[in-house]
Amino acid sequence: MTYFTGLDLHKRSVTATTLDAEGAVVATAKVPCRAPALRAYFAQIPGDHAATVECTTGWYWVKDAISSEVHLHLAHAKGVKAIAAAKVKTDAADAKMLAHLLRTDLLPEAHMISDEMRPLRDVLRTRLRLVERRVAAQNSIARLLEKHNVRDVADLDALGQLQAQCHIEQAESLHAQIKRLEKALHPHLVPDDDVQRLLRVPGIGKAGAFTVRLEVDDIARFPTERQFFSYCRLVPGADNSGERARHKRSRDGNRYLKLAFSHAAVRALQYYPEVRAWYGTKKRKKPEAVARALVAKEMARIVYHVLRKQEDFNGRFKGRPLSRAKKEQWPLLPSPASITGAGEGPVLRPPSAGMGGE
């Protein structure tokens, strides 16, 4: 018999409720957030187990603790709330509802990244947070100069220079940490076939290719390109009522892919005349931000088909051949043999430059 368990996860405890195939409660317990305690709960109920936990911060350790004995599903927290909002909300009620949704095949599932890619994705997201902090430190220096209406840190008074020096040291320290994280990712991602294909797409550099590869994980989970656009936050939401139809901004989807494709659009406009010409036709009819978003959407369309078909980029944008091709230099590997590590060609060493767009 298969049992269905809902896990309501908190920082210090997990409330588990198990149902049988008929929906009757078999067991319920509140156990500490310890792997042995969680495994002991499932061990007391012989049989096959399926369990679900919401995609909150702590689900990593739950999967690592029970995945060998229990088939774990990751529940989409917002989707569960939309389906199962109730007046009475307790840990036991939440766990039972999760188990019920799993048993009746109504559970809105979130994607569970593969074990191989999960630590790499975390490192890349940490890199982005450090980049944001570095930019904040640099902006603080600019605001300090603006506040005193001077052009150089040397023109500030002693206390002003002290503040600026603290921001400069912070930015330099963050830059060094960012480089360490990038270097740790290189041996895992640069030789990856999908990363090599992505690096040939207009506007996508090393950071963008790494982001798309790790955040998408498996392109097969998007049956259509429209679903991919929605996940990347490249299309607006709908706010329709009666005869009224209008768009709205939505935060549903992956913010990291939104950033990656928005950056790719800026770089493609900078380097490719054909992309810039198409953007100009849209800009004449739509606001500049909308026209730029449409370029980002086209970048995502190219990426979707490159990954879906497992083919290299064909060098065309909206049916027109691009007049510019990317240079065959690191991190682009010179041949498929080099991608698999089987060639006899020269080994390309990474330059000291950062993870740029081109």
Tab-separated table of C-alpha atoms in Angstrom:
chain	number	residue	atom	x	y	z
A	1	MET	CA	0.000	0.000	0.000
A	2	THR	CA	1.123	3.537	-0.767
A	3	TYR	CA	0.883	6.167	1.935
A	4	PHE	CA	0.736	9.917	1.351
A	5	THR	CA	2.407	12.288	3.797
A	6	GLY	CA	2.228	16.043	4.078
A	7	LEU	CA	5.153	17.794	5.762
A	8	ASP	CA	4.612	21.242	7.258
A	9	LEU	CA	8.174	22.450	7.668
A	10	HIS	CA	9.367	25.074	10.126
A	11	LYS	CA	12.753	26.145	11.431
A	12	ARG	CA	12.811	23.844	14.455
A	13	SER	CA	10.097	21.245	13.806
A	14	VAL	CA	8.228	19.330	11.118
A	15	THR	CA	4.579	18.387	11.436
A	16	ALA	CA	3.863	15.206	9.448
A	17	THR	CA	0.450	13.739	8.644
A	18	THR	CA	0.102	10.485	6.718
A	19	LEU	CA	-3.011	9.317	4.858
A	20	ASP	CA	-3.781	5.953	3.308
A	21	ALA	CA	-5.200	5.468	-0.184
A	22	GLU	CA	-8.741	6.031	1.140
A	23	GLY	CA	-7.865	9.323	2.830
A	24	ALA	CA	-7.920	8.061	6.424
A	25	VAL	CA	-5.311	9.439	8.803
A	26	VAL	CA	-2.729	6.760	9.556
A	27	ALA	CA	-0.325	8.778	11.675
A	28	THR	CA	0.481	12.333	12.647
A	29	ALA	CA	3.411	13.666	14.631
A	30	LYS	CA	5.522	16.717	15.297
A	31	VAL	CA	9.207	15.865	15.061
A	32	PRO	CA	12.337	18.004	15.414
A	33	CYS	CA	14.164	19.166	12.300
A	34	ARG	CA	16.655	16.329	12.403
A	35	ALA	CA	17.211	13.781	9.636
A	36	PRO	CA	17.171	10.700	11.966
A	37	ALA	CA	13.878	11.824	13.549
A	38	LEU	CA	12.235	12.318	10.153
A	39	ARG	CA	13.450	8.961	8.858
A	40	ALA	CA	12.189	7.273	12.047
A	41	TYR	CA	8.704	8.684	11.440
A	42	PHE	CA	8.471	7.034	8.019
A	43	ALA	CA	10.106	3.820	9.225
A	44	GLN	CA	7.252	3.202	11.705
A	45	ILE	CA	4.781	2.847	8.795
A	46	PRO	CA	5.770	-0.098	6.554
A	47	GLY	CA	4.965	0.329	2.878
A	48	ASP	CA	5.614	2.657	-0.030
A	49	HIS	CA	5.654	6.356	0.774
A	50	ALA	CA	5.060	9.539	-1.190
A	51	ALA	CA	5.488	12.840	0.609
A	52	THR	CA	5.283	16.531	-0.161
A	53	VAL	CA	6.788	19.650	1.348
A	54	GLU	CA	6.334	23.278	0.318
A	55	CYS	CA	9.163	24.947	-1.588
A	56	THR	CA	10.383	27.061	1.302
A	57	THR	CA	14.022	27.634	2.254
A	58	GLY	CA	14.519	24.414	4.224
A	59	TRP	CA	13.433	21.724	1.788
A	60	TYR	CA	17.017	20.796	0.809
A	61	TRP	CA	17.754	18.851	3.978
A	62	VAL	CA	14.363	17.104	3.852
A	63	LYS	CA	15.095	15.746	0.390
A	64	ASP	CA	18.600	14.669	1.364
A	65	ALA	CA	17.270	12.926	4.477
A	66	ILE	CA	14.438	10.852	3.003
A	67	SER	CA	14.844	10.701	-0.796
A	68	SER	CA	16.276	7.165	-0.720
A	69	GLU	CA	13.147	5.766	0.991
A	70	VAL	CA	10.418	8.273	0.110
A	71	HIS	CA	9.340	9.759	-3.210
A	72	LEU	CA	9.310	13.481	-2.384
A	73	HIS	CA	7.234	16.069	-4.253
A	74	LEU	CA	7.893	19.805	-4.004
A	75	ALA	CA	4.676	21.780	-3.562
A	76	HIS	CA	4.330	25.252	-5.059
A	77	ALA	CA	3.584	27.406	-2.008
A	78	LYS	CA	1.536	30.049	-3.840
A	79	GLY	CA	-0.414	27.412	-5.763
A	80	VAL	CA	-1.239	25.512	-2.575
A	81	LYS	CA	-2.453	28.711	-0.934
A	82	ALA	CA	-4.745	29.445	-3.878
A	83	ILE	CA	-6.280	25.958	-3.762
A	84	ALA	CA	-6.393	25.230	-0.057
A	85	ALA	CA	-6.898	28.545	1.762
A	86	ALA	CA	-8.902	27.835	4.909
A	87	LYS	CA	-10.255	29.646	7.965
A	88	VAL	CA	-8.552	27.235	10.350
A	89	LYS	CA	-4.795	27.234	9.795
A	90	THR	CA	-2.635	25.090	12.049
A	91	ASP	CA	0.474	23.027	11.386
A	92	ALA	CA	-1.522	19.797	11.568
A	93	ALA	CA	-4.221	21.146	9.236
A	94	ASP	CA	-1.608	22.327	6.722
A	95	ALA	CA	0.160	18.954	6.771
A	96	LYS	CA	-3.124	17.087	6.281
A	97	MET	CA	-4.119	19.361	3.395
A	98	LEU	CA	-0.778	18.781	1.686
A	99	ALA	CA	-1.219	15.033	2.076
A	100	HIS	CA	-4.771	15.267	0.697
A	101	LEU	CA	-3.663	17.247	-2.363
A	102	LEU	CA	-0.922	14.701	-3.020
A	103	ARG	CA	-3.287	11.744	-2.628
A	104	THR	CA	-5.902	13.208	-4.994
A	105	ASP	CA	-3.312	14.282	-7.568
A	106	LEU	CA	-4.266	17.949	-7.124
A	107	LEU	CA	-0.910	19.112	-5.797
A	108	PRO	CA	0.536	22.129	-7.665
A	109	GLU	CA	4.160	21.083	-8.000
A	110	ALA	CA	7.270	23.227	-8.200
A	111	HIS	CA	10.354	22.088	-10.080
A	112	MET	CA	12.892	20.229	-7.965
A	113	ILE	CA	16.352	20.935	-9.355
A	114	SER	CA	18.662	17.982	-9.906
A	115	ASP	CA	21.113	17.100	-7.150
A	116	GLU	CA	24.061	17.777	-9.466
A	117	MET	CA	22.978	21.311	-10.372
A	118	ARG	CA	21.596	22.416	-6.995
A	119	PRO	CA	24.906	23.437	-5.336
A	120	LEU	CA	26.079	25.146	-8.537
A	121	ARG	CA	22.879	27.168	-8.718
A	122	ASP	CA	23.287	28.238	-5.107
A	123	VAL	CA	26.828	29.427	-5.790
A	124	LEU	CA	25.653	31.445	-8.802
A	125	ARG	CA	22.824	33.035	-6.814
A	126	THR	CA	25.306	33.924	-4.076
A	127	ARG	CA	27.442	35.591	-6.731
A	128	LEU	CA	24.494	37.731	-7.822
A	129	ARG	CA	23.835	38.841	-4.251
A	130	LEU	CA	27.473	39.870	-3.902
A	131	VAL	CA	27.300	41.773	-7.202
A	132	GLU	CA	24.256	43.653	-5.917
A	133	ARG	CA	26.129	44.571	-2.728
A	134	ARG	CA	29.165	45.718	-4.716
A	135	VAL	CA	26.983	47.948	-6.879
A	136	ALA	CA	25.353	49.335	-3.733
A	137	ALA	CA	28.803	50.212	-2.343
A	138	GLN	CA	29.773	51.910	-5.599
A	139	ASN	CA	26.510	53.845	-5.646
A	140	SER	CA	27.116	54.973	-2.075
A	141	ILE	CA	30.374	56.574	-3.198
A	142	ALA	CA	28.603	58.335	-6.051
A	143	ARG	CA	25.881	59.630	-3.698
A	144	LEU	CA	28.550	60.865	-1.291
A	145	LEU	CA	30.255	62.848	-4.059
A	146	GLU	CA	26.901	64.170	-5.235
A	147	LYS	CA	25.962	65.239	-1.713
A	148	HIS	CA	29.094	67.421	-1.437
A	149	ASN	CA	29.085	68.449	-5.132
A	150	VAL	CA	32.628	67.225	-5.798
A	151	ARG	CA	34.072	65.023	-8.517
A	152	ASP	CA	36.738	63.090	-6.644
A	153	VAL	CA	37.078	61.409	-3.267
A	154	ALA	CA	40.224	63.498	-2.643
A	155	ASP	CA	38.064	66.633	-2.684
A	156	LEU	CA	36.055	65.453	0.328
A	157	ASP	CA	36.848	66.432	3.897
A	158	ALA	CA	38.547	63.972	6.235
A	159	LEU	CA	35.362	62.311	7.466
A	160	GLY	CA	33.943	62.154	3.951
A	161	GLN	CA	37.111	60.448	2.716
A	162	LEU	CA	36.826	57.966	5.577
A	163	GLN	CA	33.296	57.039	4.492
A	164	ALA	CA	34.343	56.723	0.844
A	165	GLN	CA	37.358	54.589	1.735
A	166	CYS	CA	35.133	52.172	3.684
A	167	HIS	CA	32.873	51.800	0.633
A	168	ILE	CA	35.888	51.337	-1.671
A	169	GLU	CA	37.353	48.616	0.560
A	170	GLN	CA	33.978	46.892	0.732
A	171	ALA	CA	33.616	46.949	-3.063
A	172	GLU	CA	37.134	45.570	-3.540
A	173	SER	CA	36.529	42.792	-1.022
A	174	LEU	CA	33.248	41.853	-2.704
A	175	HIS	CA	34.951	41.869	-6.115
A	176	ALA	CA	37.527	39.359	-4.878
A	177	GLN	CA	34.796	37.119	-3.455
A	178	ILE	CA	32.846	37.293	-6.724
A	179	LYS	CA	35.933	36.132	-8.628
A	180	ARG	CA	36.389	33.203	-6.251
A	181	LEU	CA	32.812	32.052	-6.859
A	182	GLU	CA	33.178	32.402	-10.632
A	183	LYS	CA	36.379	30.400	-10.614
A	184	ALA	CA	34.671	27.602	-8.677
A	185	LEU	CA	31.945	27.367	-11.348
A	186	HIS	CA	34.231	27.272	-14.398
A	187	PRO	CA	35.261	23.585	-14.369
A	188	HIS	CA	31.656	22.457	-13.886
A	189	LEU	CA	29.873	24.688	-16.406
A	190	VAL	CA	32.251	25.878	-19.130
A	191	PRO	CA	32.606	22.358	-20.654
A	192	ASP	CA	28.822	21.790	-20.532
A	193	ASP	CA	27.287	21.324	-24.005
A	194	ASP	CA	24.266	23.523	-23.281
A	195	VAL	CA	26.457	26.313	-21.894
A	196	GLN	CA	28.567	26.214	-25.070
A	197	ARG	CA	25.438	26.534	-27.196
A	198	LEU	CA	24.135	29.401	-25.084
A	199	LEU	CA	27.426	31.294	-25.363
A	200	ARG	CA	26.868	31.562	-29.129
A	201	VAL	CA	23.483	33.280	-28.731
A	202	PRO	CA	23.575	37.085	-29.251
A	203	GLY	CA	23.970	39.075	-26.045
A	204	ILE	CA	24.523	36.086	-23.768
A	205	GLY	CA	27.879	36.037	-22.027
A	206	LYS	CA	29.327	33.722	-19.444
A	207	ALA	CA	27.179	34.877	-16.524
A	208	GLY	CA	24.033	34.751	-18.649
A	209	ALA	CA	24.810	31.284	-19.994
A	210	PHE	CA	25.490	29.964	-16.495
A	211	THR	CA	22.265	31.514	-15.208
A	212	VAL	CA	20.080	30.084	-17.973
A	213	ARG	CA	21.645	26.642	-17.696
A	214	LEU	CA	21.198	26.390	-13.934
A	215	GLU	CA	17.832	28.107	-13.563
A	216	VAL	CA	16.197	26.179	-16.423
A	217	ASP	CA	17.821	22.874	-15.421
A	218	ASP	CA	15.684	20.804	-17.826
A	219	ILE	CA	14.101	22.550	-20.808
A	220	ALA	CA	11.752	19.570	-21.303
A	221	ARG	CA	9.599	20.854	-18.425
A	222	PHE	CA	8.377	23.631	-20.766
A	223	PRO	CA	6.289	21.994	-23.532
A	224	THR	CA	5.807	25.326	-25.344
A	225	GLU	CA	7.820	28.505	-25.710
A	226	ARG	CA	4.911	30.493	-24.257
A	227	GLN	CA	5.257	28.623	-20.985
A	228	PHE	CA	8.979	29.363	-21.052
A	229	PHE	CA	8.318	33.088	-21.609
A	230	SER	CA	5.923	33.141	-18.675
A	231	TYR	CA	8.410	31.402	-16.380
A	232	CYS	CA	11.071	33.943	-17.395
A	233	ARG	CA	8.741	36.859	-16.527
A	234	LEU	CA	8.907	38.128	-20.104
A	235	VAL	CA	5.157	38.435	-20.662
A	236	PRO	CA	2.640	40.405	-18.586
A	237	GLY	CA	-0.097	38.915	-16.460
A	238	ALA	CA	-3.787	39.295	-17.302
A	239	ASP	CA	-6.287	41.352	-15.322
A	240	ASN	CA	-9.491	40.728	-17.247
A	241	SER	CA	-13.009	41.264	-15.937
A	242	GLY	CA	-16.226	41.262	-17.946
A	243	GLU	CA	-15.647	43.202	-21.154
A	244	ARG	CA	-12.463	44.789	-19.806
A	245	ALA	CA	-9.116	43.255	-20.745
A	246	ARG	CA	-5.794	44.651	-19.635
A	247	HIS	CA	-2.310	43.563	-18.629
A	248	LYS	CA	-0.694	43.730	-15.220
A	249	ARG	CA	2.778	43.259	-13.808
A	250	SER	CA	3.397	39.931	-12.133
A	251	ARG	CA	6.213	38.610	-9.961
A	252	ASP	CA	5.324	35.003	-10.739
A	253	GLY	CA	8.206	33.222	-12.406
A	254	ASN	CA	11.975	33.233	-12.125
A	255	ARG	CA	13.566	36.602	-11.403
A	256	TYR	CA	17.061	35.346	-12.266
A	257	LEU	CA	16.025	34.460	-15.816
A	258	LYS	CA	14.282	37.827	-16.106
A	259	LEU	CA	17.581	39.528	-15.247
A	260	ALA	CA	19.586	37.307	-17.599
A	261	PHE	CA	17.408	37.938	-20.649
A	262	SER	CA	17.020	41.638	-19.902
A	263	HIS	CA	20.800	41.949	-19.805
A	264	ALA	CA	21.100	39.874	-22.994
A	265	ALA	CA	18.714	42.276	-24.734
A	266	VAL	CA	20.849	45.284	-23.782
A	267	ARG	CA	24.012	43.604	-25.063
A	268	ALA	CA	22.359	42.401	-28.271
A	269	LEU	CA	21.181	45.949	-28.989
A	270	GLN	CA	24.689	47.217	-28.345
A	271	TYR	CA	26.530	44.829	-30.643
A	272	TYR	CA	24.133	43.660	-33.391
A	273	PRO	CA	22.746	46.117	-36.000
A	274	GLU	CA	19.987	43.704	-37.070
A	275	VAL	CA	18.662	43.473	-33.512
A	276	ARG	CA	18.917	47.239	-33.147
A	277	ALA	CA	16.966	47.780	-36.381
A	278	TRP	CA	14.146	45.459	-35.265
A	279	TYR	CA	14.082	47.199	-31.894
A	280	GLY	CA	13.730	50.536	-33.705
A	281	THR	CA	10.590	49.374	-35.512
A	282	LYS	CA	9.013	48.388	-32.194
A	283	LYS	CA	10.136	51.558	-30.432
A	284	ARG	CA	8.289	53.719	-32.965
A	285	LYS	CA	4.997	52.125	-31.897
A	286	LYS	CA	5.568	51.215	-28.261
A	287	PRO	CA	7.278	52.656	-25.169
A	288	GLU	CA	11.022	52.113	-24.984
A	289	ALA	CA	10.757	49.718	-22.030
A	290	VAL	CA	8.199	47.583	-23.878
A	291	ALA	CA	10.347	47.489	-27.019
A	292	ARG	CA	13.359	46.381	-24.977
A	293	ALA	CA	11.242	43.703	-23.279
A	294	LEU	CA	10.266	42.388	-26.717
A	295	VAL	CA	13.950	42.036	-27.598
A	296	ALA	CA	14.472	40.090	-24.357
A	297	LYS	CA	11.564	37.865	-25.339
A	298	GLU	CA	13.162	37.152	-28.717
A	299	MET	CA	16.422	36.248	-26.976
A	300	ALA	CA	14.446	33.797	-24.844
A	301	ARG	CA	12.810	32.365	-27.959
A	302	ILE	CA	16.221	31.658	-29.491
A	303	VAL	CA	17.436	30.062	-26.253
A	304	TYR	CA	14.326	27.899	-25.954
A	305	HIS	CA	14.756	26.363	-29.413
A	306	VAL	CA	18.539	25.997	-29.067
A	307	LEU	CA	18.079	24.029	-25.843
A	308	ARG	CA	14.964	22.173	-26.950
A	309	LYS	CA	16.424	20.999	-30.269
A	310	GLN	CA	19.974	20.598	-28.908
A	311	GLU	CA	21.274	22.525	-31.922
A	312	ASP	CA	23.735	25.387	-32.226
A	313	PHE	CA	22.431	28.893	-32.864
A	314	ASN	CA	21.910	29.379	-36.610
A	315	GLY	CA	23.158	32.969	-36.717
A	316	ARG	CA	19.805	34.525	-37.657
A	317	PHE	CA	17.525	36.988	-35.875
A	318	LYS	CA	13.885	37.234	-37.012
A	319	GLY	CA	14.884	35.562	-40.283
A	320	ARG	CA	17.801	37.897	-41.012
A	321	PRO	CA	21.435	36.715	-40.854
A	322	LEU	CA	23.518	38.549	-38.288
A	323	SER	CA	26.443	40.557	-39.622
A	324	ARG	CA	28.536	39.844	-36.533
A	325	ALA	CA	29.728	36.539	-35.090
A	326	LYS	CA	31.201	35.950	-31.666
A	327	LYS	CA	34.936	35.407	-31.415
A	328	GLU	CA	36.084	31.853	-30.864
A	329	GLN	CA	37.844	32.513	-27.582
A	330	TRP	CA	37.443	31.308	-24.008
A	331	PRO	CA	34.911	30.505	-22.604
A	332	LEU	CA	33.831	29.368	-26.081
A	333	LEU	CA	35.560	26.077	-26.753
A	334	PRO	CA	36.943	25.638	-30.261
A	335	SER	CA	35.332	22.319	-31.167
A	336	PRO	CA	32.912	19.623	-29.965
A	337	ALA	CA	35.945	17.476	-29.194
A	338	SER	CA	37.162	20.113	-26.773
A	339	ILE	CA	33.735	20.220	-25.137
A	340	THR	CA	34.019	16.558	-24.230
A	341	GLY	CA	37.701	16.862	-23.401
A	342	ALA	CA	38.743	14.515	-26.207
A	343	GLY	CA	40.500	16.815	-28.632
A	344	GLU	CA	44.170	17.497	-29.155
A	345	GLY	CA	43.716	21.223	-29.689
A	346	PRO	CA	45.203	23.901	-27.474
A	347	VAL	CA	43.798	24.391	-24.007
A	348	LEU	CA	42.222	27.830	-23.667
A	349	ARG	CA	42.911	29.488	-20.335
A	350	PRO	CA	40.365	31.808	-18.707
A	351	PRO	CA	41.231	35.491	-18.895
A	352	SER	CA	41.235	37.709	-15.849
A	353	ALA	CA	38.250	39.710	-17.067
A	354	GLY	CA	34.846	39.386	-15.424
A	355	MET	CA	31.674	37.668	-16.594
A	356	GLY	CA	30.632	40.126	-19.292
A	357	GLY	CA	27.883	40.035	-21.886
A	358	GLU	CA	30.083	39.603	-24.937
